[in-house]
Short mmCIF file of C-alpha atoms in Angstrom, two decimals:
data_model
loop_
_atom_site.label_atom_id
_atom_site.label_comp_id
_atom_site.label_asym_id
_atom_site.label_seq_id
_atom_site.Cartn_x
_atom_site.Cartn_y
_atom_site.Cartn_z
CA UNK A 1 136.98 111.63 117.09
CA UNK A 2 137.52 109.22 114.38
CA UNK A 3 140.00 107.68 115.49
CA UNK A 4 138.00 105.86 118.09
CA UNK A 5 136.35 103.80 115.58
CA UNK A 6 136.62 100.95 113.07
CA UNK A 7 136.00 102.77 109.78
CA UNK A 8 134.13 100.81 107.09
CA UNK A 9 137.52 99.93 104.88
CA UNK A 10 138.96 98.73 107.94
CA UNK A 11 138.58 95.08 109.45
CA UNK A 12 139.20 94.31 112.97
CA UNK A 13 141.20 91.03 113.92
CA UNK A 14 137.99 88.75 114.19
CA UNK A 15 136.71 89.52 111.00
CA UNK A 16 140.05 89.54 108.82
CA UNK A 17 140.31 85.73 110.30
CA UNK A 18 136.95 84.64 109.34
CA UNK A 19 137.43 85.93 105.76
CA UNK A 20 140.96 84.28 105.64
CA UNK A 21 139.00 80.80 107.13
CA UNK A 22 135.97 81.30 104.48
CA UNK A 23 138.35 82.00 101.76
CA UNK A 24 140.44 78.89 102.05
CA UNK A 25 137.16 76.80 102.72
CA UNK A 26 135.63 77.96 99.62
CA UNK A 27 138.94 76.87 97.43
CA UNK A 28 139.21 74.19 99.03
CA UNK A 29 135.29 72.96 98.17
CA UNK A 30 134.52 72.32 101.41
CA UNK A 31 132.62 75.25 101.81
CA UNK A 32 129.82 76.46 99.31
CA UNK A 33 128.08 79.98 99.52
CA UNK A 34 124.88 78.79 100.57
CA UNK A 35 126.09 76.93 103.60
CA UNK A 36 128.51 80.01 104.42
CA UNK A 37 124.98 82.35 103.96
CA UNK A 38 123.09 79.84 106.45
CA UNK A 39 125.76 79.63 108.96
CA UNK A 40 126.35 83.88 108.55
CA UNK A 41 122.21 83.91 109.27
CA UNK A 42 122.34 81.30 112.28
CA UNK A 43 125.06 83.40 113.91
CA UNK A 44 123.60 86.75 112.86
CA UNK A 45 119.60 85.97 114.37
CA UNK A 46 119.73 82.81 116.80
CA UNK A 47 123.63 82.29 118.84
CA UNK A 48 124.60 85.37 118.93
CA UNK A 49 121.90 87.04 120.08
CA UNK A 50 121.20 84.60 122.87
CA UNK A 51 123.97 85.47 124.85
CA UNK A 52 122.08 89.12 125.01
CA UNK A 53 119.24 87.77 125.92
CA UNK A 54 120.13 85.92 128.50
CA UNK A 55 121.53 88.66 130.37
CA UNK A 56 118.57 90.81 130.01
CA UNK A 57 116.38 88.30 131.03
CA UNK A 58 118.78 87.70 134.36
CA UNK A 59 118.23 91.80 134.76
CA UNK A 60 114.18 91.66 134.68
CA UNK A 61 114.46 88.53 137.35
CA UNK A 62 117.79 90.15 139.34
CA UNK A 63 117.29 93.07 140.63
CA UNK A 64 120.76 93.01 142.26
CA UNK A 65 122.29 91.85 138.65
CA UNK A 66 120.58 94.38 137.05
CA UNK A 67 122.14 97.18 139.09
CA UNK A 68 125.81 95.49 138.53
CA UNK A 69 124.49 95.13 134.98
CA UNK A 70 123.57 99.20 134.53
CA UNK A 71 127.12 99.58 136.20
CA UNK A 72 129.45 97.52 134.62
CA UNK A 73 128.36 95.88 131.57
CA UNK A 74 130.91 94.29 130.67
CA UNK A 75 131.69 92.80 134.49
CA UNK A 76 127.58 91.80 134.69
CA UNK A 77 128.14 89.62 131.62
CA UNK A 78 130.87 88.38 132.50
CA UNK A 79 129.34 86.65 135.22
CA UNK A 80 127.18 84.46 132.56
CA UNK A 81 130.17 83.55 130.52
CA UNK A 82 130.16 86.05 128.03
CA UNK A 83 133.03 87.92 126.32
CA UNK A 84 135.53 87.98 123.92
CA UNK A 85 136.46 90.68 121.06
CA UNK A 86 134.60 93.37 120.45
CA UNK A 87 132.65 93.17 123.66
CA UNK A 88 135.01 95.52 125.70
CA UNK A 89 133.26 98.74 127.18
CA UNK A 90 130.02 97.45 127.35
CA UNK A 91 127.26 99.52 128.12
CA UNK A 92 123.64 98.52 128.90
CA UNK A 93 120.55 101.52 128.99
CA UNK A 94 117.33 100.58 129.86
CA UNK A 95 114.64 101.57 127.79
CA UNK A 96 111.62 102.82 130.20
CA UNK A 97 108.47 104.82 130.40
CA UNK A 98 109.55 107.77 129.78
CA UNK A 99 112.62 107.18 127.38
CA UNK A 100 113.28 104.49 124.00
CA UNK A 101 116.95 104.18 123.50
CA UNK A 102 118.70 103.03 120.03
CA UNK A 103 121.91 102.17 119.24
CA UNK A 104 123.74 103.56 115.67
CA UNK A 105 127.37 103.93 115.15
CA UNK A 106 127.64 106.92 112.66
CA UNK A 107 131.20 106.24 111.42
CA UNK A 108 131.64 102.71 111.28
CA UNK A 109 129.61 99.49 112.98
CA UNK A 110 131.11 99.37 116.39
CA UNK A 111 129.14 96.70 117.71
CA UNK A 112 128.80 94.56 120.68
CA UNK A 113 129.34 90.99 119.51
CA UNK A 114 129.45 88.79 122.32
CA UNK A 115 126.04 89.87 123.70
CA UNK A 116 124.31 90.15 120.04
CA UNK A 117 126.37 88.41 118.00
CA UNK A 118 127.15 89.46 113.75
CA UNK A 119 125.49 93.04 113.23
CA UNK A 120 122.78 92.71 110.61
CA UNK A 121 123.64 94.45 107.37
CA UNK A 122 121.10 97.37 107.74
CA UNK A 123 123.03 98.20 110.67
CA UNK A 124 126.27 98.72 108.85
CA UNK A 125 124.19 100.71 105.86
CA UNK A 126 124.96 104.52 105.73
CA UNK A 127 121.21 105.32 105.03
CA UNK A 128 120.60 103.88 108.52
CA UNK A 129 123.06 105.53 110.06
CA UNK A 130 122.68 108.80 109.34
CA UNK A 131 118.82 109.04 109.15
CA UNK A 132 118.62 107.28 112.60
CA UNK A 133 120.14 110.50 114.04
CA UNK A 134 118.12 112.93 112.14
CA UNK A 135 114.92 111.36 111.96
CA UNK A 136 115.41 108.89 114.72
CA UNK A 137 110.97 108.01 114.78
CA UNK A 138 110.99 107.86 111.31
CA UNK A 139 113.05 104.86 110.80
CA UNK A 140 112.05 103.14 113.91
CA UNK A 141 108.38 103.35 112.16
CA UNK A 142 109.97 101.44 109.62
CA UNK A 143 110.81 98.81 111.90
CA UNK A 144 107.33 98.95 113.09
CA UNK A 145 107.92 100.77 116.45
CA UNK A 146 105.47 103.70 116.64
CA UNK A 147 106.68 105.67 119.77
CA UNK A 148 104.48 107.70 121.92
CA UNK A 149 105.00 111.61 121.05
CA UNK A 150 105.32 112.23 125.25
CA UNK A 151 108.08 109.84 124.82
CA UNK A 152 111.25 110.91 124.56
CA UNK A 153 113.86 109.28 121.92
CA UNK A 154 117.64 109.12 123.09
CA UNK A 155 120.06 107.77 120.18
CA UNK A 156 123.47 106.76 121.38
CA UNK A 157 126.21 106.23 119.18
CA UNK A 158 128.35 103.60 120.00
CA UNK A 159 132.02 103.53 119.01
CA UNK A 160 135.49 101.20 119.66
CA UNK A 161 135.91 102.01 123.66
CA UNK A 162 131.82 102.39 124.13
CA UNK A 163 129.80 99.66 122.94
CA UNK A 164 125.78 100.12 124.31
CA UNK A 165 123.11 97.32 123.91
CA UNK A 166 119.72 98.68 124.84
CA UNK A 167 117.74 96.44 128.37
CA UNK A 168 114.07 96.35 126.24
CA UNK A 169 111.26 96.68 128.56
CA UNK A 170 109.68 93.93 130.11
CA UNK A 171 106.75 92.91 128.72
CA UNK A 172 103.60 92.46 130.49
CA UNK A 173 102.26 89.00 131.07
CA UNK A 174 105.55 87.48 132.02
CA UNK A 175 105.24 88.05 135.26
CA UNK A 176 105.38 84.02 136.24
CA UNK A 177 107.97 83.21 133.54
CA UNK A 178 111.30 82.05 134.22
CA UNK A 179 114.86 82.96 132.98
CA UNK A 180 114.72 80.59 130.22
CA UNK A 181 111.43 81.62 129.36
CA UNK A 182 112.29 85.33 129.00
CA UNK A 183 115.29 84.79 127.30
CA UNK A 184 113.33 83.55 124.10
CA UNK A 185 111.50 86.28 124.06
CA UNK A 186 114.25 88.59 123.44
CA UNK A 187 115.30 89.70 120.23
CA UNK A 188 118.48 91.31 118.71
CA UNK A 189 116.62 94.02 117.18
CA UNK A 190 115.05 94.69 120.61
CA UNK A 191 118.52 95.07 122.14
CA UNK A 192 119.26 97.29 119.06
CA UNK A 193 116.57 99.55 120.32
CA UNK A 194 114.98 99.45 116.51
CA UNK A 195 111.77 97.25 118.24
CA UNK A 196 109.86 96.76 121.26
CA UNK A 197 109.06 93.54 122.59
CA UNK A 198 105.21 92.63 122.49
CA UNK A 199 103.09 91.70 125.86
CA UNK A 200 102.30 88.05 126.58
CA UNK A 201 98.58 87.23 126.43
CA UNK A 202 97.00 83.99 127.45
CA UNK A 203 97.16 81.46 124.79
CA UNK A 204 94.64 78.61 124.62
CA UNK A 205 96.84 74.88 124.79
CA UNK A 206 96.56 73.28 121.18
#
């Protein structure tokens, strides 16, 4: 089933633009690499990823979002503002107890922009793709994410008409934290499935 995704030679719309937009910048002199690199790592690990975690953090506070969230992903965040290309077919899996989702795409990067903005390049790496299926606890150790043996490890693969992002679990200690304050603590990778999200402790005021 191939055909349902972006294979690595091809580009879709968005990102043959913002080559065509870099390109010219960079003849032009307006643009040098670095500043291209910084803006590409901005995107990549702060905005984009906000937009994610802003929904999940509505979905630990919202019960009744959270439901319309596990439903329709793509309607949920759509509520908060967020869309635009590559964030049809959303799907959102909660990560629980008893289960640790992660997200690969084994023949391409189908990936959910608008909810965690540019995929990181280890994402797009064949190595991670194909041992994440095979090996799936192996290479989350690498990330640093030791999970339980009773706990069972569900990788979804995510392709151009099913895009999932992974609800992390809430960590404890948050309890008395609001939206905004969950929403920092949310992390692409965590939405990736490749980490967990630490508990809160009690932090003495500096």
């Amino acid at each position: 089933m191939s055909e349902n995704h972006h294979h690595p030679h091809e580009l879709s719309d968005g990102e043959v633009r913002a080559r065509a937009l870099e390109s010219l910048l960079r003849e032009k002199g307006i643009l040098q690499g670095h500043v291209v690199d910084e803006v590409i790592d901005i995107y990549t690990n702060d905005i984009g990823p906000l937009n994610g975690a802003r929904a999940i953090a509505k979905a630990w506070s919202d019960p009744d979002f959270k439901k319309r969230l596990m439903a329709d992903a793509t309607a949920a965040v759509g509520e908060l503002g967020i869309s635009g290309m590559e964030g049809e077919h959303l799907v959102a899996v909660e990560n629980t107890d008893e289960v640790h989702h992660v997200i690969v795409c084994t023949l391409c990067s189908c990936y959910p922009w608008p909810v965690l903005g540019l995929p990181p390049r280890w994402y797009k790496d064949a190595p991670y793709r194909a041992r994440v299926v095979r090996e799936p606890r192996s290479v989350l150790a690498e990330f640093g994410t030791i999970v339980p043996p009773d706990k069972h490890v569900k990788v979804l693969d995510s392709n151009a008409e099913v895009r999932y992002f992974v609800i992390p679990q809430r960590p404890r200690g948050t309890e008395d934290m609001s939206e905004e304050q969950l929403a920092q603590l949310v992390t692409r990778d965590s939405m990736v499935g490749v980490t967990v999200l630490p508990d809160v402790t009690d932090k003495v005021a500096g």
